[in-house]
CSV table of C-alpha atoms in Angstrom, one decimal:
chain,number,residue,atom,x,y,z
A,1,MET,CA,-56.4,7.3,15.5
A,2,LEU,CA,-56.2,3.5,15.9
A,3,ALA,CA,-52.8,2.0,16.6
A,4,GLN,CA,-51.4,0.9,13.3
A,5,SER,CA,-48.5,-1.4,12.5
A,6,ALA,CA,-45.6,0.4,10.9
A,7,THR,CA,-45.8,-1.1,7.4
A,8,PRO,CA,-44.2,0.7,4.5
A,9,GLU,CA,-47.6,2.0,3.4
A,10,ASN,CA,-48.3,3.6,6.7
A,11,ILE,CA,-45.0,5.5,7.2
A,12,PRO,CA,-45.2,8.8,5.3
A,13,GLU,CA,-42.6,9.2,2.5
A,14,ASN,CA,-40.6,12.0,4.0
A,15,VAL,CA,-40.2,10.1,7.3
A,16,GLN,CA,-39.0,7.2,5.2
A,17,LEU,CA,-36.4,9.3,3.5
A,18,VAL,CA,-35.1,10.6,6.8
A,19,PHE,CA,-34.9,7.1,8.2
A,20,GLY,CA,-33.0,5.9,5.1
A,21,LEU,CA,-30.6,8.8,5.3
A,22,LEU,CA,-29.9,8.2,9.1
A,23,LEU,CA,-29.4,4.5,8.4
A,24,PHE,CA,-27.0,5.3,5.6
A,25,ILE,CA,-24.9,7.6,7.8
A,26,LEU,CA,-24.9,5.2,10.7
A,27,ALA,CA,-23.8,2.3,8.5
A,28,GLY,CA,-21.0,4.4,7.0
A,29,THR,CA,-19.8,5.6,10.4
A,30,ALA,CA,-20.0,2.1,11.8
A,31,MET,CA,-17.9,0.7,9.0
A,32,ILE,CA,-15.1,3.2,9.5
A,33,LEU,CA,-15.1,2.9,13.3
A,34,ALA,CA,-15.0,-0.9,13.0
A,35,ALA,CA,-11.9,-0.7,10.9
A,36,LEU,CA,-10.2,1.8,13.1
A,37,THR,CA,-11.0,-0.2,16.3
A,38,ALA,CA,-9.7,-3.4,14.8
A,39,GLY,CA,-6.5,-1.6,13.9
A,40,ARG,CA,-6.2,-0.1,17.4
A,41,PHE,CA,-6.2,-3.6,19.0
A,42,LEU,CA,-4.2,-5.5,16.3
A,43,ARG,CA,-1.5,-3.1,15.3
A,44,PRO,CA,1.9,-3.2,17.0
A,45,THR,CA,2.8,-0.1,19.0
A,46,LEU,CA,6.6,0.5,19.4
A,47,PRO,CA,7.2,4.2,19.8
A,48,HIS,CA,10.7,5.3,19.1
A,49,PRO,CA,11.9,8.9,19.3
A,50,GLU,CA,13.3,8.8,15.8
A,51,LYS,CA,10.0,7.6,14.4
A,52,ASP,CA,8.5,11.0,15.1
A,53,GLU,CA,11.3,12.9,13.3
A,54,PRO,CA,10.2,14.6,10.0
A,55,TYR,CA,11.4,12.8,6.9
A,56,GLU,CA,14.3,14.4,5.1
A,57,CYS,CA,15.6,11.5,3.0
A,58,GLY,CA,17.5,10.1,6.0
A,59,GLU,CA,19.4,13.3,6.8
A,60,PRO,CA,18.9,15.0,10.2
A,61,THR,CA,16.4,17.8,9.6
A,62,VAL,CA,17.6,21.3,8.8
A,63,GLY,CA,15.3,24.3,9.5
A,64,SER,CA,11.6,24.3,10.4
A,65,SER,CA,8.9,22.4,8.6
A,66,TRP,CA,6.6,25.4,9.0
A,67,VAL,CA,7.2,27.7,6.0
A,68,GLN,CA,5.1,30.7,5.1
A,69,PHE,CA,2.5,30.1,2.4
A,70,ASP,CA,3.1,32.3,-0.6
A,71,LEU,CA,0.5,35.0,-0.4
A,72,ARG,CA,0.3,35.4,-4.1
A,73,PHE,CA,-1.9,32.4,-4.3
A,74,TYR,CA,-4.8,34.6,-3.3
A,75,VAL,CA,-5.1,35.4,-7.0
A,76,VAL,CA,-5.9,31.7,-7.6
A,77,ALA,CA,-8.6,31.9,-5.0
A,78,LEU,CA,-10.0,35.2,-6.4
A,79,VAL,CA,-10.2,33.8,-9.9
A,80,PHE,CA,-11.9,30.7,-8.6
A,81,VAL,CA,-14.5,32.7,-6.7
A,82,ILE,CA,-15.2,35.0,-9.6
A,83,PHE,CA,-15.6,32.3,-12.3
A,84,ASP,CA,-16.6,29.1,-10.7
A,85,ILE,CA,-18.6,30.1,-7.7
A,86,GLU,CA,-20.4,32.8,-9.6
A,87,ILE,CA,-21.5,30.3,-12.3
A,88,ALA,CA,-22.6,27.8,-9.6
A,89,LEU,CA,-24.7,30.4,-7.9
A,90,PHE,CA,-26.2,31.7,-11.2
A,91,TYR,CA,-27.7,28.4,-12.1
A,92,PRO,CA,-30.4,28.2,-9.3
A,93,TRP,CA,-31.3,31.8,-10.0
A,94,ALA,CA,-31.7,31.0,-13.7
A,95,VAL,CA,-34.0,28.1,-12.8
A,96,VAL,CA,-36.4,30.2,-10.7
A,97,TYR,CA,-35.9,33.4,-12.8
A,98,ARG,CA,-39.5,33.7,-13.8
A,99,ASP,CA,-40.9,33.1,-10.3
A,100,ALA,CA,-38.4,35.4,-8.6
A,101,GLY,CA,-39.6,38.4,-10.5
A,102,LEU,CA,-38.1,41.9,-10.3
A,103,ALA,CA,-36.9,41.5,-6.7
A,104,GLY,CA,-34.9,38.5,-7.7
A,105,LEU,CA,-33.4,40.4,-10.6
A,106,TRP,CA,-32.2,43.3,-8.5
A,107,ASP,CA,-30.8,41.0,-5.9
A,108,MET,CA,-28.8,39.1,-8.4
A,109,LEU,CA,-27.6,42.3,-10.1
A,110,PHE,CA,-26.2,43.4,-6.7
A,111,PHE,CA,-24.4,40.1,-6.4
A,112,PHE,CA,-23.1,40.4,-9.9
A,113,GLY,CA,-21.9,44.0,-9.2
A,114,VAL,CA,-19.8,42.7,-6.3
A,115,ILE,CA,-18.3,40.1,-8.6
A,116,VAL,CA,-17.6,42.6,-11.3
A,117,VAL,CA,-15.5,44.6,-8.9
A,118,GLY,CA,-13.2,41.6,-8.4
A,119,PHE,CA,-13.3,40.9,-12.2
A,120,ALA,CA,-12.2,44.5,-12.9
A,121,TYR,CA,-9.3,44.1,-10.5
A,122,LEU,CA,-8.1,41.0,-12.2
A,123,TRP,CA,-8.4,42.5,-15.7
A,124,ARG,CA,-6.7,45.8,-14.7
A,125,PHE,CA,-3.8,44.1,-13.1
A,126,GLY,CA,-3.2,41.7,-15.9
A,127,TYR,CA,-4.0,38.5,-14.2
A,128,LEU,CA,-6.2,37.4,-17.1
A,129,SER,CA,-3.5,37.5,-19.7
A,130,TRP,CA,-2.7,33.9,-20.7
A,131,VAL,CA,1.1,34.3,-20.8
A,132,ARG,CA,2.1,37.2,-18.7
A,133,ALA,CA,5.7,37.4,-19.8
A,134,THR,CA,5.0,38.5,-23.3
A,135,ASP,CA,2.9,41.4,-22.2
A,136,GLU,CA,6.0,43.4,-21.1
A,137,ALA,CA,8.1,45.2,-23.6
A,138,PRO,CA,11.2,43.2,-24.5
A,139,VAL,CA,14.3,44.5,-22.7
A,140,ARG,CA,16.5,46.0,-25.4
A,141,PRO,CA,18.9,49.0,-25.3
A,142,ARG,CA,17.3,52.1,-26.8
A,143,VAL,CA,20.4,53.3,-28.6
A,144,ARG,CA,22.0,51.2,-31.3
A,145,PRO,CA,25.7,51.4,-30.9
A,146,ALA,CA,27.2,52.6,-34.1
A,147,ASP,CA,30.8,51.7,-33.5
A,148,ALA,CA,32.6,48.7,-35.1
A,149,LEU,CA,31.9,46.4,-32.2
A,150,GLY,CA,28.2,47.3,-32.3
A,151,ARG,CA,28.0,46.7,-36.0
A,152,ALA,CA,29.7,43.4,-35.7
A,153,ALA,CA,27.4,42.4,-32.8
A,154,ARG,CA,24.3,43.2,-34.9
A,155,GLN,CA,25.7,41.4,-37.9
A,156,TRP,CA,26.7,38.3,-36.1
A,157,SER,CA,23.9,38.0,-33.5
B,1,MET,CA,3.4,-5.0,21.1
B,2,SER,CA,-0.2,-4.9,20.0
B,3,TRP,CA,-2.9,-5.0,22.6
B,4,ILE,CA,-4.1,-8.4,21.7
B,5,GLU,CA,-0.6,-10.0,21.7
B,6,ASN,CA,0.2,-12.4,24.5
B,7,ARG,CA,-3.2,-12.3,26.0
B,8,LEU,CA,-5.0,-15.4,24.7
B,9,GLU,CA,-3.7,-18.9,24.7
B,10,GLU,CA,-3.7,-20.9,21.6
B,11,GLY,CA,-7.2,-21.7,20.5
B,12,LEU,CA,-9.7,-21.3,17.6
B,13,ILE,CA,-10.0,-17.6,17.9
B,14,VAL,CA,-6.3,-16.9,18.1
B,15,THR,CA,-5.3,-19.2,15.3
B,16,SER,CA,-8.0,-17.8,13.0
B,17,LEU,CA,-7.0,-14.3,13.8
B,18,ASP,CA,-3.3,-15.2,13.3
B,19,TRP,CA,-4.1,-16.7,9.9
B,20,ALA,CA,-6.0,-13.6,8.9
B,21,ILE,CA,-3.4,-11.1,10.1
B,22,ASN,CA,-0.5,-13.0,8.6
B,23,TRP,CA,-2.3,-13.5,5.3
B,24,GLY,CA,-2.8,-9.7,5.1
B,25,ARG,CA,0.7,-8.9,6.1
B,26,SER,CA,2.5,-11.4,3.9
B,27,ASN,CA,0.6,-10.8,0.8
B,28,ALA,CA,0.9,-7.0,0.8
B,29,ILE,CA,4.6,-6.3,1.7
B,30,TRP,CA,5.4,-2.9,0.3
B,31,PRO,CA,9.1,-2.5,-0.2
B,32,MET,CA,11.0,0.8,0.2
B,33,THR,CA,13.3,1.5,-2.7
B,34,PHE,CA,16.7,1.3,-1.2
B,35,GLY,CA,18.9,0.6,-4.2
B,36,LEU,CA,22.4,1.7,-3.3
B,37,ALA,CA,24.6,0.0,-5.9
B,38,CYS,CA,24.6,-2.8,-8.5
B,39,CYS,CA,22.0,-4.9,-6.7
B,40,ALA,CA,19.6,-2.2,-7.4
B,41,ILE,CA,19.6,-3.1,-11.1
B,42,GLU,CA,18.6,-6.6,-10.2
B,43,MET,CA,15.9,-5.2,-7.9
B,44,MET,CA,14.6,-3.1,-10.8
B,45,ALA,CA,14.5,-6.3,-12.9
B,46,VAL,CA,12.5,-7.9,-10.2
B,47,GLY,CA,10.1,-5.0,-10.3
B,48,ALA,CA,9.7,-5.2,-14.1
B,49,SER,CA,7.6,-7.5,-16.1
B,50,ARG,CA,9.7,-10.7,-16.6
B,51,PHE,CA,10.3,-11.4,-12.9
B,52,ASP,CA,7.2,-9.6,-11.7
B,53,ILE,CA,7.2,-8.9,-8.0
B,54,ASP,CA,3.7,-7.5,-8.2
B,55,ARG,CA,2.3,-11.0,-8.3
B,56,PHE,CA,3.4,-11.5,-4.7
B,57,GLY,CA,1.6,-8.3,-3.7
B,58,ALA,CA,4.9,-6.5,-3.3
B,59,GLY,CA,4.9,-4.4,-6.4
B,60,ALA,CA,4.1,-1.1,-4.8
B,61,PHE,CA,7.6,0.3,-4.2
B,62,ARG,CA,7.2,3.3,-1.8
B,63,ALA,CA,9.7,6.1,-1.9
B,64,THR,CA,9.1,7.1,1.7
B,65,PRO,CA,9.8,5.0,4.7
B,66,ARG,CA,6.4,6.0,6.3
B,67,GLN,CA,4.4,3.8,3.9
B,68,ALA,CA,6.8,0.9,3.5
B,69,ASP,CA,7.1,-2.3,5.5
B,70,LEU,CA,10.1,-3.9,3.8
B,71,MET,CA,13.5,-2.4,3.3
B,72,ILE,CA,15.4,-4.2,0.6
B,73,VAL,CA,19.0,-3.0,1.2
B,74,ALA,CA,20.3,-3.5,-2.3
B,75,GLY,CA,23.9,-2.5,-2.6
B,76,THR,CA,27.1,-1.7,-0.7
B,77,VAL,CA,26.5,0.2,2.6
B,78,THR,CA,29.3,2.7,3.1
B,79,TYR,CA,30.0,4.4,6.4
B,80,LYS,CA,28.5,7.6,5.1
B,81,MET,CA,25.3,5.9,4.1
B,82,ALA,CA,25.0,3.8,7.2
B,83,ALA,CA,23.8,6.7,9.3
B,84,ARG,CA,21.0,7.3,6.8
B,85,VAL,CA,20.1,3.6,6.6
B,86,LYS,CA,19.7,3.5,10.4
B,87,ARG,CA,17.6,6.7,10.4
B,88,LEU,CA,15.4,5.5,7.7
B,89,TYR,CA,14.9,2.2,9.3
B,90,HIS,CA,13.8,3.9,12.5
B,91,GLN,CA,11.4,6.1,10.5
B,92,MET,CA,9.6,3.0,9.2
B,93,PRO,CA,6.4,2.1,11.1
B,94,ASN,CA,6.0,-1.4,12.6
B,95,PRO,CA,5.8,-4.2,11.5
B,96,LYS,CA,8.9,-3.8,9.4
B,97,TYR,CA,11.3,-6.3,7.8
B,98,VAL,CA,14.7,-6.0,6.2
B,99,ILE,CA,16.1,-8.1,3.3
B,100,ALA,CA,19.9,-7.9,2.9
B,101,MET,CA,20.4,-8.3,-0.8
B,102,GLY,CA,23.8,-9.2,-2.2
B,103,ALA,CA,27.1,-10.1,-0.9
B,104,CYS,CA,28.0,-6.5,0.2
B,105,THR,CA,25.2,-6.3,2.7
B,106,ILE,CA,25.7,-9.8,4.0
B,107,GLY,CA,29.3,-9.5,5.1
B,108,GLY,CA,31.0,-6.8,3.1
B,109,GLY,CA,31.3,-8.9,0.0
B,110,PRO,CA,34.2,-8.2,-2.4
B,111,TYR,CA,35.1,-5.2,-0.2
B,112,TYR,CA,35.7,-7.3,2.9
B,113,LYS,CA,39.5,-7.2,2.8
B,114,HIS,CA,40.4,-3.8,1.6
B,115,GLY,CA,37.2,-1.8,1.8
B,116,TYR,CA,38.0,0.8,4.4
B,117,HIS,CA,34.8,2.8,3.5
B,118,VAL,CA,32.4,-0.2,3.6
B,119,VAL,CA,30.4,-1.4,6.5
B,120,LYS,CA,31.0,-5.1,6.6
B,121,GLY,CA,27.4,-6.3,6.5
B,122,VAL,CA,24.2,-4.2,6.9
B,123,ASP,CA,23.3,-6.3,10.0
B,124,LEU,CA,25.8,-4.2,11.8
B,125,VAL,CA,23.4,-1.3,11.2
B,126,VAL,CA,19.8,-2.7,11.1
B,127,PRO,CA,18.4,-6.1,12.2
B,128,VAL,CA,18.0,-8.3,9.1
B,129,ASP,CA,15.3,-10.9,8.5
B,130,VAL,CA,16.4,-12.5,5.3
B,131,TYR,CA,19.8,-12.7,3.6
B,132,VAL,CA,19.9,-13.1,-0.2
B,133,PRO,CA,23.3,-14.2,-1.3
B,134,GLY,CA,24.7,-13.4,-4.7
B,135,CYS,CA,26.8,-10.8,-6.4
B,136,PRO,CA,24.4,-9.7,-7.6
B,137,PRO,CA,21.7,-12.2,-6.8
B,138,ARG,CA,19.6,-13.2,-9.8
B,139,PRO,CA,16.1,-11.8,-9.7
B,140,GLU,CA,14.8,-15.3,-9.0
B,141,SER,CA,17.0,-15.3,-5.9
B,142,LEU,CA,15.5,-12.1,-4.6
B,143,LEU,CA,12.0,-13.5,-5.2
B,144,GLU,CA,13.1,-16.6,-3.3
B,145,GLY,CA,14.1,-14.3,-0.5
B,146,LEU,CA,10.8,-12.6,-0.6
B,147,ILE,CA,9.0,-16.0,-0.4
B,148,ARG,CA,11.1,-16.9,2.6
B,149,LEU,CA,10.2,-13.6,4.2
B,150,GLN,CA,6.5,-14.4,3.6
B,151,ASP,CA,7.0,-17.8,5.2
B,152,LYS,CA,8.6,-16.1,8.2
B,153,ILE,CA,5.6,-13.7,8.5
B,154,ARG,CA,3.1,-16.6,8.2
B,155,HIS,CA,4.7,-18.3,11.2
B,156,GLN,CA,4.3,-15.3,13.5
B,157,THR,CA,1.7,-15.7,16.2
B,158,ILE,CA,0.0,-13.5,18.7
B,159,ALA,CA,-0.9,-16.3,21.0
B,160,LYS,CA,0.4,-16.5,24.5
B,161,ASP,CA,3.3,-18.9,24.7
B,162,PRO,CA,2.9,-21.0,27.9
B,163,LEU,CA,6.7,-21.5,27.9
B,164,ASN,CA,7.1,-17.7,28.1
B,165,ALA,CA,5.2,-17.5,31.4
B,166,ALA,CA,7.3,-20.2,32.9
B,167,LYS,CA,10.5,-18.5,31.7
B,168,GLU,CA,9.4,-15.2,33.1
B,169,ALA,CA,8.4,-16.8,36.4
B,170,ALA,CA,11.8,-18.4,36.6
B,171,LEU,CA,13.6,-15.2,35.9
B,172,ALA,CA,11.5,-13.3,38.4
B,173,THR,CA,12.3,-15.7,41.2
B,174,ALA,CA,15.9,-16.2,40.3
């Protein structure tokens, strides 16, 4: 092949795209690094031991800042996976449904089966009820006291 | 303090850099809300619409010392509070400035004679840049104090002072 100059018509389109992407990433990184470097040389550095203390509204700190994360938030993660990620993964399958054929259908049904197990867990343990408090029976004594005090309480409550 | 400070003598680069740094610092002074007593009401008035402090760039009052560069001590500083004032001042990152607002923070104010619980002036606790007198100072006075602080910031320089070298040499030999 003769040596050709690199004009936009000669560079194939996918190579153009890759170059564009690389240039974009490079420019973004360079901008951030320039700002950080300028800060590194221009900002004052006066370390002080109290500057590293955790902030507690001016009081000396009590207790550790490392507290245990409440484990019950796993329910939030589970609901997110089951609804959001499932929908997000269903969309590409729906687009290529016809070309994927029977193998695609069985594959997706297996995925859906795994999801349904999680969904059944949520449903069975009541994590899907909108307001959980009203699902429980109200706490009330089984026996109505029939004495005068009980009658007065029922009359005036 | 910074890497570039005290390295270059006065010249075009240093003065341009000075102007840029000081322009940025003086027009975006973010105060920390430190209203302790009655002066806090006047500080709130300054933050509101009539005496807008946001037109000076200082309208973003931060609740945490980590993001603030100005501590407006507005109100009487008691001995109990003085320890917290000092700790919060140390927790602010540099460059930091302090405005002592009101008579109580300047020299004890009305509590100077009989106030056994009052620190007679916040400059006994933290270094103060601008004093704003008044009991309480009018919002315009606090804005004047902010403008004075902006002037102070604009006069800062990172250039090497030739006098400093001579002084240090004299101290070293003496």
